[in-house]
CSV table of C-alpha atoms in Angstrom, one decimal:
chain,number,residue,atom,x,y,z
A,1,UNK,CA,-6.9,-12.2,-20.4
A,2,UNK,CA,-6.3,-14.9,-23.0
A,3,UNK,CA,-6.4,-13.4,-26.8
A,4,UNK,CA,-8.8,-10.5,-25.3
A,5,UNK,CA,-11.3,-13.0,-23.7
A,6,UNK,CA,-11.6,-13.1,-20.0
A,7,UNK,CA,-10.9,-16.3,-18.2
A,8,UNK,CA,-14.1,-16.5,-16.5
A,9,UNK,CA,-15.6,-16.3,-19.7
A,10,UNK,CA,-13.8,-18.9,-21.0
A,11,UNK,CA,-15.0,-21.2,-18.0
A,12,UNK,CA,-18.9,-20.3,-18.8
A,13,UNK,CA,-18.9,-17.5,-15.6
A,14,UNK,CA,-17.8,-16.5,-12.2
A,15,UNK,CA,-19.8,-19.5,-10.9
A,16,UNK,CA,-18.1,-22.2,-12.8
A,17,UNK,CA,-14.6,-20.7,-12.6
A,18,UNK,CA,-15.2,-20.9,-9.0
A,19,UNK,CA,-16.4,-24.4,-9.1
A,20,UNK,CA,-13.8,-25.4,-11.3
A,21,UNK,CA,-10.7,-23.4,-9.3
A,22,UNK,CA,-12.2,-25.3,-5.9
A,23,UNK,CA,-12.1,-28.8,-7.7
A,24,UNK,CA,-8.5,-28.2,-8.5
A,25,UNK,CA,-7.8,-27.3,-5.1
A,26,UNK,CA,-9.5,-30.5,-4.1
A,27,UNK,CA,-7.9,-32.4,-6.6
A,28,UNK,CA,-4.3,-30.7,-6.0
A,29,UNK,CA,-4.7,-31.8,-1.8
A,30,UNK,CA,-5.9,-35.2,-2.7
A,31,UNK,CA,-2.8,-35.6,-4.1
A,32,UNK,CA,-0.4,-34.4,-1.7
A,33,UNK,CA,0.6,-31.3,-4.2
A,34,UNK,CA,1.6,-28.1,-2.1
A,35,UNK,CA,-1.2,-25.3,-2.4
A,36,UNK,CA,-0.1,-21.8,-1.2
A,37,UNK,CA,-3.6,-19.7,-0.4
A,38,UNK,CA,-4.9,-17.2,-2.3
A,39,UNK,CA,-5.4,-13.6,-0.5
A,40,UNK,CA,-9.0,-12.2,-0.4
A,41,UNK,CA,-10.5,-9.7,1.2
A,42,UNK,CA,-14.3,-9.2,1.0
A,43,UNK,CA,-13.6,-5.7,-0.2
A,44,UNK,CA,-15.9,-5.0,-3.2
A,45,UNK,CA,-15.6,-1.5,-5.3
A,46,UNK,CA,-19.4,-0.7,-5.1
A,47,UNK,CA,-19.0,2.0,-8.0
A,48,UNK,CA,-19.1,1.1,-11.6
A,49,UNK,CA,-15.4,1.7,-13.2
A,50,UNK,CA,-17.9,3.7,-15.9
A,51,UNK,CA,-18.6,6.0,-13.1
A,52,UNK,CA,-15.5,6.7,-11.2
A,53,UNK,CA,-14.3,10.1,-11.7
A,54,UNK,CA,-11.2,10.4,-13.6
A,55,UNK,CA,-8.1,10.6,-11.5
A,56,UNK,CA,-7.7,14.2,-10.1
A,57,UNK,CA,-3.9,14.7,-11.0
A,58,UNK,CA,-1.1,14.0,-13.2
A,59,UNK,CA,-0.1,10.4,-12.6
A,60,UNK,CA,2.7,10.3,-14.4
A,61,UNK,CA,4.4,13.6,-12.8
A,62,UNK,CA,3.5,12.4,-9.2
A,63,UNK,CA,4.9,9.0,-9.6
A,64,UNK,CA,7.8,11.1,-10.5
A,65,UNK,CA,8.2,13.4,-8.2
A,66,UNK,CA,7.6,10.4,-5.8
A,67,UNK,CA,10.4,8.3,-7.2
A,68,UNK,CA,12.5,11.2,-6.7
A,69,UNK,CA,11.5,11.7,-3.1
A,70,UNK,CA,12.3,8.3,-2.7
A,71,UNK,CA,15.8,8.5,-4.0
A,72,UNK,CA,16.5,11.4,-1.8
A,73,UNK,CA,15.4,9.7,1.5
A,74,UNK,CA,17.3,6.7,0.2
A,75,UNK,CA,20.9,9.2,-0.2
A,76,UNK,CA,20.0,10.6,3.0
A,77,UNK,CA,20.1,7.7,4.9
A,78,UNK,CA,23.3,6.0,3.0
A,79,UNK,CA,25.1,9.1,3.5
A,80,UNK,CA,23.8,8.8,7.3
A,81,UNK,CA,24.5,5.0,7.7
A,82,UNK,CA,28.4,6.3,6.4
A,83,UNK,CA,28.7,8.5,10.3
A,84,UNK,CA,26.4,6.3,12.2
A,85,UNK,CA,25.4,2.6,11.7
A,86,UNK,CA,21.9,1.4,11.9
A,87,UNK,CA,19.7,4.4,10.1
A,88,UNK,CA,18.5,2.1,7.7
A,89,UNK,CA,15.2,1.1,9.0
A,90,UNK,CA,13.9,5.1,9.1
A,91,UNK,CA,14.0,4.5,4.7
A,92,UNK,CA,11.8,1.4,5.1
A,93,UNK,CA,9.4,3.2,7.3
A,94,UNK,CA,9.1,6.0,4.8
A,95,UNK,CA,8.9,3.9,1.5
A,96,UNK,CA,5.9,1.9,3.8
A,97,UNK,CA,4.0,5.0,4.2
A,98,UNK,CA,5.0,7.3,1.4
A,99,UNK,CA,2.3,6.9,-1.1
A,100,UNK,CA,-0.2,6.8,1.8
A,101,UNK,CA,0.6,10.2,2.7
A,102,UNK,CA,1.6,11.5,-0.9
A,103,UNK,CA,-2.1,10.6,-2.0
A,104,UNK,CA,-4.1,12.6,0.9
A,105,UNK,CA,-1.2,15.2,0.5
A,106,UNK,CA,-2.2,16.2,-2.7
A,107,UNK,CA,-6.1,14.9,-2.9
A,108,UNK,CA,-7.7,14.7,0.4
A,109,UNK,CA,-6.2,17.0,2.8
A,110,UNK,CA,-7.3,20.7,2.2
A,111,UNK,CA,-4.7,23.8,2.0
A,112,UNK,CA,-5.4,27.3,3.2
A,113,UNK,CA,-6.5,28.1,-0.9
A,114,UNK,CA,-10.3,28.1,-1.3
A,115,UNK,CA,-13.9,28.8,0.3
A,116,UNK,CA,-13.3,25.6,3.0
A,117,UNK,CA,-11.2,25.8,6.6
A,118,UNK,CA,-7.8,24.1,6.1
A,119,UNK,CA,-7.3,20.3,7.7
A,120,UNK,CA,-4.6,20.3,9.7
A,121,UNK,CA,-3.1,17.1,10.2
A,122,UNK,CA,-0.8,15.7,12.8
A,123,UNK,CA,1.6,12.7,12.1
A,124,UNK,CA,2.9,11.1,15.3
A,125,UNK,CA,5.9,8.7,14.2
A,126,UNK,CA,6.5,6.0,17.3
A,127,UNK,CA,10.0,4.6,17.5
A,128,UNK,CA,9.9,1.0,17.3
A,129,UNK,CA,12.5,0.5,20.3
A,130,UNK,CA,9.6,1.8,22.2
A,131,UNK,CA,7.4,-1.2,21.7
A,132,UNK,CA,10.8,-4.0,22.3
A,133,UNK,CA,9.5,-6.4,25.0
A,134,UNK,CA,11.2,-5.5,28.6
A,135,UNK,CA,11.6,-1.9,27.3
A,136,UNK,CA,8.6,-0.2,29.4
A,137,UNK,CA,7.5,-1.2,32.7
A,138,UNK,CA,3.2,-0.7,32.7
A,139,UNK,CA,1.7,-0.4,35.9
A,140,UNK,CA,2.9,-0.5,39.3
């Protein structure tokens, strides 16, 4: 935003600041400037922001109960790491998933409360030794 105005309003549209962003590009190449892509997936939110439904929680008590979750993993494994080396990766692999499954936790996946048949959901964690080249022998 630039003083409340969109940037592709400044530019006249989508269709110029495209035109104009490629020419840069172009003109950035042409002279030997480094140009780091730009991530873009084809993803489009087909619903209207005027029609999503407001968020079904308290955002700002999950995020945090969630930061507190974190910190508590995060002692765990410190306090771990001080009897055993090499526990740290098991707080990476939680802080990678942990709003994934905080999110259907508490919005998608269905308790026992209510007229509906509870989900019951299965995590399967996979060490990641198990995938270390030379590990497995497949096949005989």
């Amino acid at each position: 935003m630039v003083g409340g105005v969109g940037l592709c309003a400044l530019l006249g549209g989508g269709d110029r600041a495209a035109y104009l962003l490629t020419r840069l590009k172009h003109h950035a190449f042409a002279r030997n400037v480094s140009f780091t892509g730009v991530a873009a997936t084809p993803y489009v939110n087909t619903i209207p922001v005027a029609d999503q439904p407001p968020y079904p929680g308290d955002r700002d008590l999950e995020r945090r109960i969630k930061s507190i979750i974190r910190w508590n993993a995060m002692a765990m494994v410190v306090r771990a790491n001080k009897l055993s080396a090499g526990i740290g990766g098991h707080i990476s692999s939680y802080a990678s998933s942990a709003t994934l499954y905080e999110v259907a936790f508490n919005h998608f996946i269905r308790g026992k409360e209510g007229p509906l048949p509870p989900d019951q959901v299965y995590i399967q964690v996979i060490p990641r030794r198990a995938f270390t080249p030379g590990r497995f022998c497949w096949g005989d």
